[in-house]
Backbone as JSON, one array per atom type, in Angstrom:
{
  "sequence": "MAQDALRASELKYRRLFEAAKDGIIILDAETGKIVDVNPFLINLLGYSHEEFISKKIWEIGFFSDIISNKENFLELKEKRYIRYEDLPLKTVDGRRIDVEFVSNVYQEGAHYVIQCNIRDITDRKRAADTIAAERERLAVTLRSIGDGVITTDTKGNIDIMNNVAEELCGWSHNEAHGKPLTSVFNIINENTRKPHENPVDKVLATGEIIELANHTVIISKDGV",
  "N": [[-93.51, 152.6, 8.92], [-94.14, 151.73, 11.49], [-93.19, 149.13, 11.38], [-90.48, 149.61, 11.04], [-89.88, 150.82, 13.48], [-90.41, 148.66, 15.15], [-88.45, 146.83, 14.31], [-86.18, 148.27, 15.03], [-86.49, 148.31, 17.78], [-86.31, 145.58, 18.37], [-83.7, 145.09, 17.55], [-82.29, 146.65, 19.36], [-82.96, 145.35, 21.75], [-81.75, 142.89, 21.23], [-79.05, 143.55, 21.14], [-78.64, 144.34, 23.79], [-79.19, 141.92, 25.06], [-77.15, 140.28, 24.04], [-74.91, 141.58, 25.03], [-75.14, 141.56, 27.76], [-74.02, 141.27, 31.15], [-74.88, 139.36, 32.82], [-76.0, 135.96, 32.98], [-78.5, 134.87, 30.71], [-81.47, 133.14, 30.09], [-84.04, 132.29, 27.9], [-87.24, 130.98, 28.07], [-89.85, 129.01, 26.63], [-93.01, 129.57, 27.82], [-95.06, 127.76, 27.83], [-94.13, 125.2, 27.12], [-91.66, 124.85, 28.34], [-89.35, 124.7, 26.93], [-86.06, 125.7, 25.96], [-85.59, 128.72, 24.46], [-83.75, 130.68, 23.83], [-80.38, 131.64, 24.63], [-77.93, 133.6, 26.19], [-74.59, 134.86, 25.27], [-73.0, 135.27, 27.57], [-73.84, 133.43, 29.53], [-73.27, 131.05, 28.24], [-70.47, 131.19, 28.12], [-69.97, 131.27, 30.85], [-70.82, 128.78, 31.87], [-69.74, 126.98, 30.09], [-70.93, 125.42, 28.16], [-72.16, 124.69, 24.84], [-74.07, 126.75, 22.52], [-75.83, 125.15, 21.08], [-76.2, 123.01, 22.79], [-78.01, 123.93, 24.56], [-80.34, 124.94, 23.21], [-83.72, 124.25, 22.35], [-83.96, 122.22, 24.18], [-85.72, 121.05, 27.06], [-85.96, 122.9, 30.08], [-85.65, 121.43, 32.45], [-84.25, 119.29, 31.57], [-81.66, 119.97, 31.47], [-78.94, 119.25, 33.2], [-77.41, 120.77, 35.11], [-79.18, 122.59, 36.13], [-80.67, 121.38, 38.04], [-81.03, 121.94, 40.76], [-82.7, 124.08, 40.69], [-84.81, 123.82, 38.76], [-85.98, 120.88, 38.57], [-87.79, 119.17, 37.4], [-90.83, 118.82, 35.44], [-92.93, 119.63, 37.06], [-91.74, 121.44, 38.83], [-91.13, 123.41, 36.98], [-93.7, 124.24, 36.2], [-94.52, 125.36, 38.58], [-92.75, 127.49, 38.7], [-93.69, 128.95, 36.53], [-96.31, 129.51, 37.4], [-95.95, 131.11, 39.68], [-94.8, 133.34, 38.57], [-92.82, 135.16, 39.32], [-89.69, 134.49, 40.62], [-87.07, 134.3, 42.97], [-83.85, 133.38, 43.84], [-81.32, 133.74, 46.09], [-78.87, 132.53, 46.43], [-77.54, 129.95, 44.85], [-76.12, 126.79, 43.92], [-74.28, 125.98, 40.96], [-72.97, 123.78, 38.44], [-70.21, 123.87, 36.28], [-69.25, 122.96, 32.88], [-66.79, 121.72, 33.16], [-66.87, 120.74, 35.7], [-66.51, 122.5, 37.81], [-67.72, 124.22, 40.69], [-69.97, 126.89, 40.9], [-71.39, 129.8, 42.42], [-74.58, 131.23, 42.22], [-76.95, 133.88, 41.69], [-80.37, 133.71, 41.12], [-83.01, 134.76, 39.11], [-86.31, 134.84, 37.94], [-88.76, 135.83, 35.54], [-92.06, 136.09, 34.22], [-93.26, 137.09, 31.1], [-95.09, 138.76, 28.46], [-94.66, 138.11, 25.04], [-95.36, 139.17, 22.1], [-97.84, 137.12, 20.84], [-97.65, 135.12, 22.68], [-96.4, 133.73, 25.82], [-93.32, 134.08, 27.59], [-90.6, 132.95, 29.66], [-88.16, 134.65, 31.35], [-85.02, 134.01, 32.56], [-82.66, 135.2, 34.7], [-79.28, 134.93, 35.49], [-76.86, 135.41, 37.78], [-73.44, 135.5, 38.42], [-72.16, 135.01, 41.53], [-69.96, 134.11, 42.78], [-67.35, 135.15, 43.45], [-68.11, 137.26, 45.11], [-69.37, 135.89, 47.18], [-67.24, 134.35, 48.16], [-65.61, 136.4, 49.1], [-67.25, 137.41, 51.14], [-67.34, 135.16, 52.8], [-64.66, 135.04, 53.53], [-64.38, 137.42, 54.97], [-66.15, 136.86, 57.08], [-64.81, 134.72, 58.27], [-62.47, 136.01, 59.09], [-63.55, 137.78, 60.95], [-64.42, 135.97, 62.86], [-61.99, 134.88, 63.7], [-60.88, 137.18, 64.81], [-62.71, 137.61, 66.88], [-62.22, 135.35, 68.47], [-59.6, 135.89, 69.25], [-59.99, 138.26, 70.72], [-61.55, 137.31, 72.8], [-59.71, 135.96, 74.27], [-58.09, 137.84, 75.39], [-56.95, 139.57, 78.28], [-57.81, 142.1, 78.99], [-60.57, 144.42, 78.94], [-62.26, 144.79, 75.9], [-63.76, 146.72, 73.43], [-65.12, 147.15, 70.28], [-66.11, 149.49, 67.77], [-68.28, 150.7, 65.1], [-67.89, 153.2, 62.48], [-69.7, 155.04, 63.28], [-69.8, 154.96, 65.93], [-71.22, 152.91, 67.07], [-71.6, 149.83, 68.8], [-69.7, 147.03, 67.84], [-68.13, 144.68, 68.36], [-67.65, 142.98, 71.43], [-65.73, 141.91, 74.08], [-65.38, 139.18, 76.53], [-64.4, 140.15, 79.0], [-65.02, 142.88, 78.86], [-67.77, 142.63, 78.81], [-68.27, 141.78, 81.45], [-67.33, 144.0, 82.9], [-69.0, 146.08, 82.03], [-71.52, 145.07, 82.36], [-73.17, 144.23, 80.37], [-74.24, 141.89, 77.9], [-72.67, 140.63, 74.89], [-74.55, 140.28, 72.83], [-76.68, 141.86, 73.71], [-75.52, 144.38, 73.65], [-74.65, 144.79, 71.05], [-74.67, 146.88, 68.24], [-75.67, 149.03, 69.61], [-75.24, 152.49, 70.68], [-71.99, 153.4, 71.87], [-71.96, 155.0, 74.14], [-74.24, 154.32, 75.54], [-73.67, 151.96, 76.71], [-70.98, 151.82, 77.56], [-70.48, 153.43, 80.13], [-68.96, 156.0, 81.55], [-67.6, 157.81, 84.32], [-66.3, 160.56, 86.33], [-64.61, 159.62, 89.17], [-64.5, 161.18, 91.49], [-66.02, 163.56, 91.13], [-68.33, 162.56, 90.08], [-69.3, 163.21, 87.65], [-70.24, 162.76, 84.21], [-67.89, 161.46, 81.8], [-66.52, 162.64, 78.69], [-67.4, 160.98, 75.67], [-64.99, 158.76, 74.57], [-64.75, 157.66, 72.02], [-65.85, 159.48, 70.24], [-63.87, 161.46, 70.21], [-61.69, 160.02, 69.2], [-62.62, 159.33, 66.63], [-62.88, 161.86, 65.58], [-60.3, 162.97, 65.69], [-58.47, 160.97, 65.07], [-56.56, 160.07, 66.75], [-54.89, 158.3, 69.47], [-56.62, 157.96, 72.46], [-56.3, 158.45, 75.88], [-57.85, 157.57, 78.93], [-58.74, 159.79, 81.56], [-57.3, 160.14, 84.89], [-58.9, 158.68, 87.78], [-61.17, 157.73, 86.57], [-64.13, 155.89, 86.29], [-66.16, 153.0, 85.57], [-69.62, 152.79, 85.18], [-71.69, 150.18, 85.64], [-74.28, 148.25, 83.96], [-76.2, 147.67, 85.89], [-75.92, 149.8, 87.56], [-73.83, 149.85, 89.34]],
  "CA": [[-92.88, 153.24, 10.07], [-94.32, 150.86, 12.66], [-92.27, 147.99, 11.22], [-89.12, 150.12, 11.29], [-89.76, 151.0, 14.93], [-90.35, 147.33, 15.74], [-87.13, 146.27, 14.02], [-85.2, 149.01, 15.84], [-86.65, 147.85, 19.15], [-85.78, 144.22, 18.44], [-82.24, 145.18, 17.45], [-81.81, 147.18, 20.64], [-83.07, 144.27, 22.73], [-80.76, 141.87, 20.91], [-77.73, 144.05, 21.55], [-78.6, 144.26, 25.25], [-79.16, 140.49, 25.37], [-75.82, 139.75, 23.7], [-73.85, 142.25, 25.8], [-75.42, 141.49, 29.19], [-73.01, 140.66, 32.01], [-75.55, 138.29, 33.54], [-76.51, 134.92, 32.1], [-79.93, 134.98, 30.43], [-82.12, 132.06, 29.35], [-85.44, 132.54, 27.57], [-87.99, 129.73, 27.99], [-91.25, 129.02, 26.22], [-93.76, 129.4, 29.06], [-95.99, 126.63, 27.72], [-93.46, 123.9, 26.99], [-90.43, 124.78, 29.11], [-88.19, 124.59, 26.05], [-85.15, 126.85, 25.91], [-85.72, 129.43, 23.18], [-82.51, 131.41, 23.56], [-79.43, 131.75, 25.73], [-76.98, 134.62, 25.76], [-73.18, 134.45, 25.28], [-72.4, 135.29, 28.91], [-74.12, 132.16, 30.21], [-72.51, 130.02, 27.52], [-69.08, 131.28, 28.6], [-69.94, 131.0, 32.29], [-71.0, 127.36, 32.14], [-68.89, 126.2, 29.2], [-71.7, 124.61, 27.21], [-72.4, 125.37, 23.55], [-75.42, 127.24, 22.27], [-76.63, 124.02, 20.6], [-76.53, 122.13, 23.91], [-79.14, 124.53, 25.27], [-81.52, 125.24, 22.4], [-84.79, 123.27, 22.14], [-84.1, 121.3, 25.3], [-86.54, 121.53, 28.18], [-85.06, 123.41, 31.11], [-85.36, 120.4, 33.44], [-83.35, 118.3, 30.97], [-80.3, 120.49, 31.62], [-78.59, 118.72, 34.51], [-76.88, 121.7, 36.1], [-80.26, 123.39, 36.71], [-81.5, 120.49, 38.84], [-81.36, 122.55, 42.04], [-83.69, 125.13, 40.46], [-85.96, 123.25, 38.06], [-85.57, 119.48, 38.37], [-88.8, 118.42, 36.67], [-91.89, 119.63, 34.85], [-93.73, 120.21, 38.14], [-91.01, 122.63, 39.26], [-91.28, 124.41, 35.94], [-95.07, 124.77, 36.28], [-94.52, 126.23, 39.75], [-92.04, 128.69, 38.27], [-94.62, 129.67, 35.66], [-97.47, 129.98, 38.16], [-95.55, 132.2, 40.58], [-94.47, 134.46, 37.68], [-91.54, 135.77, 39.74], [-88.97, 133.7, 41.62], [-85.7, 134.78, 43.2], [-82.99, 132.63, 44.75], [-80.15, 134.59, 46.29], [-77.62, 131.77, 46.45], [-77.73, 128.59, 44.38], [-74.92, 126.22, 43.28], [-74.33, 125.41, 39.61], [-71.72, 123.16, 38.02], [-69.81, 124.16, 34.91], [-68.99, 121.76, 32.08], [-65.58, 121.06, 33.65], [-67.08, 120.26, 37.06], [-66.33, 123.54, 38.83], [-68.93, 124.74, 41.31], [-70.09, 128.34, 41.01], [-72.58, 130.24, 43.15], [-75.3, 132.19, 41.39], [-78.25, 134.44, 42.05], [-81.29, 133.32, 40.05], [-84.28, 135.5, 39.1], [-87.11, 134.55, 36.75], [-89.98, 136.62, 35.33], [-92.91, 135.73, 33.08], [-93.8, 138.26, 30.41], [-95.7, 138.48, 27.16], [-93.88, 138.46, 23.85], [-96.28, 138.96, 20.98], [-99.07, 136.4, 21.16], [-97.44, 134.07, 23.67], [-95.64, 134.12, 27.01], [-92.0, 133.49, 27.79], [-90.0, 133.14, 30.98], [-86.76, 135.07, 31.28], [-84.25, 133.66, 33.75], [-81.38, 135.91, 34.82], [-78.37, 134.18, 36.36], [-75.7, 136.26, 38.08], [-72.34, 134.81, 39.11], [-71.81, 135.69, 42.79], [-68.92, 133.29, 43.4], [-66.32, 136.0, 44.07], [-68.73, 138.01, 46.19], [-69.6, 134.97, 48.3], [-65.94, 134.02, 48.74], [-65.17, 137.57, 49.88], [-68.06, 137.45, 52.35], [-66.89, 134.06, 53.66], [-63.35, 135.43, 54.05], [-64.63, 138.43, 56.01], [-66.76, 136.18, 58.22], [-63.75, 133.94, 58.92], [-61.59, 136.98, 59.75], [-64.27, 138.27, 62.13], [-64.42, 134.91, 63.86], [-60.63, 134.82, 64.27], [-60.75, 138.36, 65.67], [-63.51, 137.39, 68.09], [-61.5, 134.37, 69.28], [-58.46, 136.6, 69.84], [-60.48, 139.21, 71.73], [-62.04, 136.57, 73.97], [-58.57, 135.47, 75.05], [-57.36, 138.98, 75.96], [-57.31, 139.81, 79.68], [-58.39, 143.44, 79.15], [-61.86, 144.64, 78.29], [-62.12, 145.35, 74.56], [-65.0, 147.01, 72.69], [-64.89, 147.79, 68.98], [-67.32, 150.15, 67.24], [-68.2, 151.13, 63.71], [-67.51, 154.61, 62.34], [-70.73, 155.89, 63.9], [-69.72, 154.81, 67.38], [-72.1, 151.83, 67.54], [-70.8, 148.68, 69.21], [-69.61, 145.93, 66.89], [-67.65, 143.5, 69.08], [-67.42, 143.2, 72.86], [-65.21, 140.65, 74.6], [-65.96, 138.72, 77.8], [-64.02, 141.04, 80.1], [-65.84, 144.08, 78.71], [-69.14, 142.27, 79.23], [-68.3, 141.76, 82.91], [-67.13, 145.36, 83.4], [-70.13, 146.95, 81.68], [-72.78, 144.46, 82.75], [-73.95, 143.95, 79.16], [-73.75, 140.82, 77.05], [-72.36, 141.08, 73.53], [-75.79, 140.34, 72.05], [-77.46, 143.02, 74.16], [-74.83, 145.63, 73.33], [-74.35, 144.92, 69.62], [-75.44, 147.88, 67.49], [-76.03, 150.18, 70.46], [-74.18, 153.5, 70.83], [-71.05, 153.08, 72.95], [-72.28, 155.78, 75.35], [-75.33, 153.7, 76.3], [-73.14, 150.74, 77.32], [-69.71, 152.17, 78.22], [-70.87, 154.62, 80.89], [-67.82, 156.35, 82.4], [-67.72, 159.06, 85.06], [-65.19, 160.91, 87.22], [-64.87, 158.99, 90.47], [-64.62, 162.17, 92.55], [-67.11, 164.52, 90.9], [-69.47, 161.77, 89.59], [-69.78, 163.78, 86.38], [-69.92, 161.9, 83.06], [-66.77, 161.8, 80.93], [-66.82, 162.7, 77.26], [-67.25, 159.72, 74.95], [-63.67, 158.74, 73.93], [-64.85, 157.3, 70.61], [-66.07, 160.72, 69.48], [-62.57, 162.11, 70.05], [-60.87, 159.19, 68.31], [-63.13, 159.47, 65.27], [-62.67, 163.24, 65.14], [-58.88, 163.32, 65.59], [-57.66, 159.85, 64.6], [-55.48, 159.87, 67.71], [-55.16, 157.43, 70.61], [-57.09, 158.74, 73.61], [-56.21, 157.78, 77.17], [-58.81, 158.08, 79.89], [-58.15, 160.55, 82.66], [-57.28, 159.48, 86.2], [-60.15, 158.67, 88.55], [-62.3, 157.37, 85.7], [-64.72, 154.6, 86.65], [-67.27, 152.55, 84.73], [-70.88, 152.46, 85.84], [-72.23, 149.04, 84.91], [-75.69, 148.29, 83.58], [-77.05, 147.66, 87.1], [-75.69, 151.02, 88.32], [-72.73, 149.71, 90.29]],
  "C": [[-92.96, 152.35, 11.32], [-93.36, 149.68, 12.59], [-90.83, 148.41, 11.48], [-88.88, 150.27, 12.78], [-89.63, 149.65, 15.63], [-88.98, 146.7, 15.53], [-86.05, 146.94, 14.87], [-85.26, 148.54, 17.3], [-86.07, 146.45, 19.34], [-84.26, 144.21, 18.38], [-81.64, 145.67, 18.76], [-81.84, 146.1, 21.71], [-81.98, 143.23, 22.49], [-79.37, 142.28, 21.35], [-77.58, 143.96, 23.07], [-78.46, 142.81, 25.71], [-77.76, 139.92, 25.16], [-74.73, 140.32, 24.61], [-74.03, 142.13, 27.31], [-74.32, 140.77, 29.95], [-73.63, 139.7, 33.02], [-75.93, 137.22, 32.53], [-78.01, 135.06, 31.93], [-80.39, 133.77, 29.63], [-83.57, 132.46, 29.12], [-86.13, 131.2, 27.36], [-89.37, 129.97, 27.39], [-92.08, 128.68, 27.45], [-94.72, 128.22, 29.01], [-95.27, 125.29, 27.78], [-92.23, 123.74, 27.88], [-89.19, 124.64, 28.26], [-87.36, 125.87, 26.08], [-85.21, 127.45, 24.51], [-84.42, 130.13, 22.81], [-81.66, 131.44, 24.81], [-78.34, 132.72, 25.29], [-75.52, 134.17, 25.91], [-72.57, 134.38, 26.67], [-72.62, 133.96, 29.63], [-73.38, 131.01, 29.55], [-71.07, 130.0, 28.0], [-68.97, 130.9, 30.07], [-69.96, 129.5, 32.58], [-70.18, 126.45, 31.24], [-69.62, 125.3, 28.23], [-71.92, 125.4, 25.92], [-73.85, 125.83, 23.45], [-76.34, 126.07, 21.88], [-77.03, 123.08, 21.73], [-77.69, 122.66, 24.74], [-80.43, 124.5, 24.44], [-82.4, 124.01, 22.19], [-84.88, 122.2, 23.22], [-85.03, 121.9, 26.35], [-85.6, 121.86, 29.34], [-84.7, 122.33, 32.13], [-84.5, 119.26, 32.88], [-81.89, 118.72, 31.06], [-79.86, 120.2, 33.05], [-78.16, 119.75, 35.54], [-77.93, 122.65, 36.66], [-81.13, 122.57, 37.66], [-81.87, 121.06, 40.2], [-82.43, 123.62, 41.91], [-84.97, 124.54, 39.87], [-85.6, 121.81, 37.71], [-86.56, 118.67, 37.57], [-89.89, 119.37, 36.16], [-92.73, 120.31, 35.93], [-93.07, 121.48, 38.68], [-91.16, 123.76, 38.26], [-92.67, 125.05, 36.0], [-95.22, 125.69, 37.49], [-93.85, 127.56, 39.43], [-92.97, 129.57, 37.43], [-95.76, 130.28, 36.46], [-97.12, 131.16, 39.05], [-95.19, 133.47, 39.83], [-93.16, 135.15, 38.06], [-90.93, 134.89, 40.82], [-87.55, 134.25, 41.74], [-85.01, 133.86, 44.21], [-81.68, 133.41, 44.87], [-78.83, 133.83, 46.22], [-77.9, 130.32, 46.07], [-76.43, 128.07, 43.75], [-75.22, 125.75, 41.86], [-72.98, 124.78, 39.31], [-71.46, 123.5, 36.56], [-69.5, 122.85, 34.18], [-67.75, 121.0, 32.56], [-65.66, 120.67, 35.13], [-66.87, 121.28, 38.16], [-67.69, 123.94, 39.39], [-68.87, 126.26, 41.31], [-71.37, 128.65, 41.77], [-73.26, 131.33, 42.35], [-76.53, 132.71, 42.12], [-79.18, 134.21, 40.86], [-82.6, 134.09, 40.19], [-85.02, 135.15, 37.82], [-88.37, 135.4, 36.73], [-90.73, 136.07, 34.13], [-93.39, 137.01, 32.43], [-94.27, 137.88, 29.02], [-94.79, 138.95, 26.04], [-94.75, 138.14, 22.63], [-97.53, 138.25, 21.47], [-98.87, 135.33, 22.23], [-96.56, 134.58, 24.81], [-94.3, 133.38, 27.05], [-91.56, 133.73, 29.23], [-88.54, 133.51, 30.79], [-86.09, 134.76, 32.61], [-82.91, 134.39, 33.7], [-80.52, 135.21, 35.86], [-77.09, 134.99, 36.55], [-74.66, 135.46, 38.88], [-71.95, 135.6, 40.35], [-70.68, 134.95, 43.52], [-67.88, 134.14, 44.13], [-66.88, 136.76, 45.25], [-68.94, 137.13, 47.42], [-68.28, 134.59, 48.96], [-65.42, 135.17, 49.6], [-65.93, 137.66, 51.19], [-67.64, 136.35, 53.33], [-65.54, 134.39, 54.3], [-63.51, 136.44, 55.18], [-65.2, 137.78, 57.26], [-65.71, 135.38, 59.0], [-62.79, 134.86, 59.68], [-62.25, 137.51, 61.03], [-64.26, 137.22, 63.24], [-63.05, 134.78, 64.51], [-60.4, 136.0, 65.21], [-61.5, 138.15, 66.98], [-62.82, 136.4, 69.03], [-60.32, 135.03, 69.99], [-58.91, 137.52, 70.96], [-60.95, 138.49, 72.99], [-60.9, 136.1, 74.87], [-57.78, 136.59, 75.72], [-57.87, 139.26, 77.37], [-57.91, 141.18, 79.94], [-59.76, 143.49, 78.48], [-61.66, 145.32, 76.94], [-63.51, 145.51, 73.94], [-64.6, 147.65, 71.38], [-66.21, 148.37, 68.5], [-67.15, 150.39, 65.75], [-67.89, 152.62, 63.66], [-68.54, 155.57, 62.92], [-70.74, 155.76, 65.42], [-70.66, 153.76, 67.94], [-71.29, 150.56, 67.75], [-70.88, 147.55, 68.19], [-69.22, 144.63, 67.61], [-67.34, 143.89, 70.53], [-66.92, 141.9, 73.46], [-65.75, 140.36, 76.0], [-65.65, 139.66, 78.96], [-64.84, 142.32, 80.05], [-67.28, 143.82, 79.12], [-69.26, 142.33, 80.75], [-68.2, 143.17, 83.49], [-68.36, 146.23, 83.19], [-71.48, 146.38, 82.1], [-73.71, 144.16, 81.58], [-73.37, 142.72, 78.45], [-73.47, 141.38, 75.66], [-73.64, 141.23, 72.71], [-76.65, 141.53, 72.43], [-76.85, 144.32, 73.65], [-74.65, 145.86, 71.84], [-75.28, 145.91, 68.93], [-75.85, 149.09, 68.29], [-74.89, 151.21, 70.47], [-73.28, 153.16, 72.02], [-71.46, 153.76, 74.25], [-73.4, 155.14, 76.17], [-74.87, 152.45, 77.03], [-71.89, 151.04, 78.14], [-69.92, 153.51, 78.92], [-69.75, 154.96, 81.87], [-68.03, 157.71, 83.05], [-66.43, 159.33, 85.83], [-65.53, 160.39, 88.61], [-65.14, 160.0, 91.57], [-65.84, 163.07, 92.37], [-68.42, 163.83, 90.51], [-70.07, 162.35, 88.31], [-69.38, 162.86, 85.22], [-68.7, 162.4, 82.3], [-67.24, 161.86, 79.48], [-66.56, 161.35, 76.61], [-65.9, 159.69, 74.23], [-63.73, 158.41, 72.44], [-65.06, 158.53, 69.74], [-64.75, 161.42, 69.21], [-61.69, 161.34, 69.07], [-61.31, 159.35, 66.86], [-62.86, 160.86, 64.72], [-61.21, 163.54, 64.87], [-58.01, 162.22, 64.99], [-56.53, 159.52, 65.55], [-55.9, 158.88, 68.8], [-55.53, 158.29, 71.81], [-56.96, 157.89, 74.87], [-57.2, 158.41, 78.13], [-58.09, 158.77, 81.05], [-58.14, 159.71, 83.94], [-58.65, 159.6, 86.87], [-61.38, 158.44, 87.67], [-62.82, 156.0, 86.1], [-65.87, 154.29, 85.7], [-68.49, 152.27, 85.61], [-71.53, 151.35, 85.03], [-73.73, 149.18, 84.68], [-76.61, 148.35, 84.8], [-76.76, 148.83, 88.03], [-74.55, 150.96, 89.3], [-71.44, 150.22, 89.68]]
}
């Protein structure tokens, strides 16, 4: 019964290993030799199973940024857990991909192995870079506009503030970023000196364009 349970467990692990959508490499913790590699990593990098097996991890050129020599491998083993959020790898055809790398040491029977999980984050990183570039273009556009412009997130917290808005409100972009609009954009009725309702709350609630009433003035950070 125990042997049947062990075989069932090994079969389950093997299926998970073969079907994983992350690259997985298993290393002998004593020698650094590659014991196994799953199909996803083979497809990701374009190398054959035979080009991995029995080689020491530092002999595989495209891992040079992670484990370039035996000393790096021993450090990996000693720390037991290592995580790199963004590392470059090269595929067999020379393409660069960006990966997240995580390694763990664990016991397998009478000896220890190191499991390295490699996740392709190339598309995610490109999307993040695209968003960052779009934000920078937006910021450049806003800085050139002659009117004060403040953008907020869906909770009414300040995201972007252009130069004119900084001058009107008395806050720098860095000071105001992430703060509720009401703490920076302080508007009152010029005649009654009573505070006006936060226009962002109305916009978020109705989805409509809101125009400020006549005799509305801004009280800057220094109270003027």
